[in-house]
XYZ file of C-alpha atoms in Angstrom:
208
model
C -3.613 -17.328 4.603
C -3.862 -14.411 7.336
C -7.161 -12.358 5.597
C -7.466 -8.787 6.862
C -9.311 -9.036 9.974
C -7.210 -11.381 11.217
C -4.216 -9.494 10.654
C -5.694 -6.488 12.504
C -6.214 -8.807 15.380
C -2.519 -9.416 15.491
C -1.623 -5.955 15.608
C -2.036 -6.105 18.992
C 0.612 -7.000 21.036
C 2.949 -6.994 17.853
C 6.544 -4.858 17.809
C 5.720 -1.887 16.137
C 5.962 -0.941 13.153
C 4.552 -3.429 11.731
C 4.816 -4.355 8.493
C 1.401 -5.566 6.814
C 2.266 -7.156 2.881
C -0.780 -6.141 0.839
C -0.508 -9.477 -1.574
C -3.666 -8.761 -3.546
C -2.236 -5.819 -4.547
C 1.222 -6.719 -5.389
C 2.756 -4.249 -7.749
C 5.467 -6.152 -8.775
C 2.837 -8.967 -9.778
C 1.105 -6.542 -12.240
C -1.664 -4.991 -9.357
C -2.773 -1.903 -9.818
C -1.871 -0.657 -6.826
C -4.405 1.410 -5.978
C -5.865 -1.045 -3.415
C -7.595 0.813 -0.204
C -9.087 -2.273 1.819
C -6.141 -2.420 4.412
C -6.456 1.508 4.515
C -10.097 1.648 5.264
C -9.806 -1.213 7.597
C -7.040 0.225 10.143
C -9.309 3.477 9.747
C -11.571 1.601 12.225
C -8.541 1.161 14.351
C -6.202 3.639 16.834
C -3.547 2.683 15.009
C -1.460 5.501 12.372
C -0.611 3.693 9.831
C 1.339 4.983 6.307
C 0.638 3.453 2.953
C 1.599 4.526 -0.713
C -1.495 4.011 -3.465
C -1.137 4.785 -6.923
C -3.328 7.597 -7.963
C -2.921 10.068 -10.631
C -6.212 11.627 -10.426
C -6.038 12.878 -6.565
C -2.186 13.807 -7.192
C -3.704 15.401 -9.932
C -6.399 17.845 -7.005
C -2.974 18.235 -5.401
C -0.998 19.836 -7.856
C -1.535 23.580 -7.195
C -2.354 23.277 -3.136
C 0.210 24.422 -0.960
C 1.459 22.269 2.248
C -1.368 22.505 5.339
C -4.078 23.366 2.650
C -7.467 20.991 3.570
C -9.608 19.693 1.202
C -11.839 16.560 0.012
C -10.464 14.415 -2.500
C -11.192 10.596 -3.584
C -8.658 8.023 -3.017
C -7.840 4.587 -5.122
C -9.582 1.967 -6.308
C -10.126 3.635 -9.519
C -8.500 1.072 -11.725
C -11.355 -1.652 -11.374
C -13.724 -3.205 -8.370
C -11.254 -5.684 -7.084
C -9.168 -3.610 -4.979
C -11.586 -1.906 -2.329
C -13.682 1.193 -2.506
C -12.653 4.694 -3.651
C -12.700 6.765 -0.414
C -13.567 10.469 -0.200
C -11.503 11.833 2.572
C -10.920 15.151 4.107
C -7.478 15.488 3.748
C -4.268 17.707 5.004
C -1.967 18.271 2.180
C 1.758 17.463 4.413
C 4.072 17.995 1.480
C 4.537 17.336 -2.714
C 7.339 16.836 -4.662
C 8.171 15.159 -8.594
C 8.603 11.701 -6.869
C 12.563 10.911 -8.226
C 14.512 8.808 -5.526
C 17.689 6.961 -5.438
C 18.633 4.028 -3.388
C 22.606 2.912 -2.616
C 21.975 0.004 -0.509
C 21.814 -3.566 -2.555
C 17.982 -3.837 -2.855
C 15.681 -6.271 -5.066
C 16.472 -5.742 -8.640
C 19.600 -3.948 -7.837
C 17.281 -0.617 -9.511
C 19.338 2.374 -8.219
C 17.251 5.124 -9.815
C 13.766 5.712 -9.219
C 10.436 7.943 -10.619
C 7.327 7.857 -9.145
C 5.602 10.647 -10.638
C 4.474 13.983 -9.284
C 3.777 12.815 -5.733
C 1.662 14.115 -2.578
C 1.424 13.003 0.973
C -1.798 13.816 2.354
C -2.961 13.157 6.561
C -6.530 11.645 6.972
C -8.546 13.163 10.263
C -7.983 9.535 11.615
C -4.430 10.547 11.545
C -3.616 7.942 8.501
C -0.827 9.265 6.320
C -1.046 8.444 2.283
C 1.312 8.439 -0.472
C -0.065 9.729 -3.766
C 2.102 8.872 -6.918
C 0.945 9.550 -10.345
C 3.242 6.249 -11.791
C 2.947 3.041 -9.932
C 6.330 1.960 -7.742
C 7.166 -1.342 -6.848
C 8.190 -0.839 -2.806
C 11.810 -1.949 -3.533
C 13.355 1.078 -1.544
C 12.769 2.686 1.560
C 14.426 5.549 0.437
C 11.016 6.193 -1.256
C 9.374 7.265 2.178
C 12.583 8.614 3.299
C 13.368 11.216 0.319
C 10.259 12.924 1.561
C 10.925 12.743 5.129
C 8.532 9.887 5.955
C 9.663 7.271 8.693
C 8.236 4.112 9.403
C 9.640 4.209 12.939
C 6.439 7.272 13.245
C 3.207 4.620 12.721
C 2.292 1.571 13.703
C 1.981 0.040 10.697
C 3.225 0.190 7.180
C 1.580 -1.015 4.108
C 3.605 -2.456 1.223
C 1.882 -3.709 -1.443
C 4.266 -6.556 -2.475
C 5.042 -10.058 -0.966
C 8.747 -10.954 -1.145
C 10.273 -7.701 -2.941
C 9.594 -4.970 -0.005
C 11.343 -7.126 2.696
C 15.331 -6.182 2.114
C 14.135 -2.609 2.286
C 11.739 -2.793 5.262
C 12.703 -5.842 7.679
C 15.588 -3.521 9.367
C 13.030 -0.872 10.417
C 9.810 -2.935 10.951
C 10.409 -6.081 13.463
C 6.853 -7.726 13.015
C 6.122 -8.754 8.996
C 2.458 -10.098 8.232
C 1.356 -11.322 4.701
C -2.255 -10.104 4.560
C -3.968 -12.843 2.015
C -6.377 -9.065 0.994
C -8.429 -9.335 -2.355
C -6.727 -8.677 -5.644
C -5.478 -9.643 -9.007
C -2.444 -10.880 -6.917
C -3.919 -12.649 -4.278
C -2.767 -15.834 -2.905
C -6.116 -17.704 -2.579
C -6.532 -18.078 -6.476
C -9.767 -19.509 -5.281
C -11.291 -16.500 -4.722
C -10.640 -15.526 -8.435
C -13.493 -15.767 -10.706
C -12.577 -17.908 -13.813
C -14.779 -17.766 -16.744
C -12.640 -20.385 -19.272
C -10.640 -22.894 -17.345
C -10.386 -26.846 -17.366
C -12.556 -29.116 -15.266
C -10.996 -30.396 -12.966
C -8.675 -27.886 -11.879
C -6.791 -28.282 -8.516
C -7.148 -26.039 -6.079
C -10.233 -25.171 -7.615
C -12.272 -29.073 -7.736
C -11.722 -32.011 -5.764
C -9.129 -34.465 -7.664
């Protein structure tokens, strides 16, 4: 399990971009996706990093700014306390759009047709760029940051919040992939999961 700190550590030296796998917030696992730990982490960083978070609310601040417009908005971690803190940010609107995609490569699922939502990318002053969809997407496609002009080849780091799924569409652009083991309903460590009606004993969670 690489946890987050740990995976900021190995930023360093890595081939950029990097690919960091958000699996506590896996939205093909059922995650909200609205996780902003790995976001407020590389904020304490020099690295620019991109990451998409579901959040219909801020999209929703968005709607009626035009591009280069600056204001204060909160982002994620509005679906419950697992996933981070919201953060209030003084943003740069970069561009919107209604968040349809399509994808012709073979990709997990084989989906070919995609809608996000209304979307808006906004730049942080620490020179983070975020995705802001008003549906949650699974990160199956890449043409999901390309319909809108993004490129991962322009940060150091990506953030896709899946495990497995994201790789077909990323790997070819991003030649370093870390799983981050972050909090989450998805996480990997099911040991840091609070159980209130389970079995005794239980592996992982007792000594058999």
């Amino acid at each position: 399990f690489t946890d987050v700190d740990e995976a900021i550590r190995k930023l360093k030296g890595a081939r950029k971009p990097v690919l960091l796998l958000d699996m506590g917030d896996n939205v093909g696992g059922g995650s909200p996706g609205d996780g902003t730990i790995l976001l407020e982490a590389l904020e304490q960083s020099d690295y620019r990093s991109f990451v998409c978070i579901y959040d219909p609310g801020s999209v929703e601040q968005l709607q009626h700014a035009k591009p280069d417009s600056v204001m204060e908005i909160s982002i994620g971690a509005k679906t419950d306390r697992l996933h981070g803190q919201t953060l209030i940010r003084t943003v740069t609107l970069v561009k919107s759009g209604d968040g349809k995609f399509s994808e012709s490569a073979p990709r997990h699922g084989g989906q070919v047709h995609y809608d996000q939502g209304q979307t808006a990318i906004v730049r942080t002053e620490t020179d983070n760029t975020i995705m802001l969809t008003s549906k949650r997407m699974v990160p199956f496609s890449l043409q999901q940051l390309l319909s809108f002009e993004v490129y991962p080849e322009h940060f150091d780091v990506v953030i896709a919040k899946g495990v497995q799924a994201p790789i077909a569409a990323y790997e070819e652009h991003c030649p370093t992939i870390i799983r981050v083991n972050t909090p989450g309903v998805t996480t990997a460590d099911m040991t840091k999961l609070n159980f209130t009606n389970r079995r005794k004993p239980l592996f992982p969670f007792d000594d058999l």
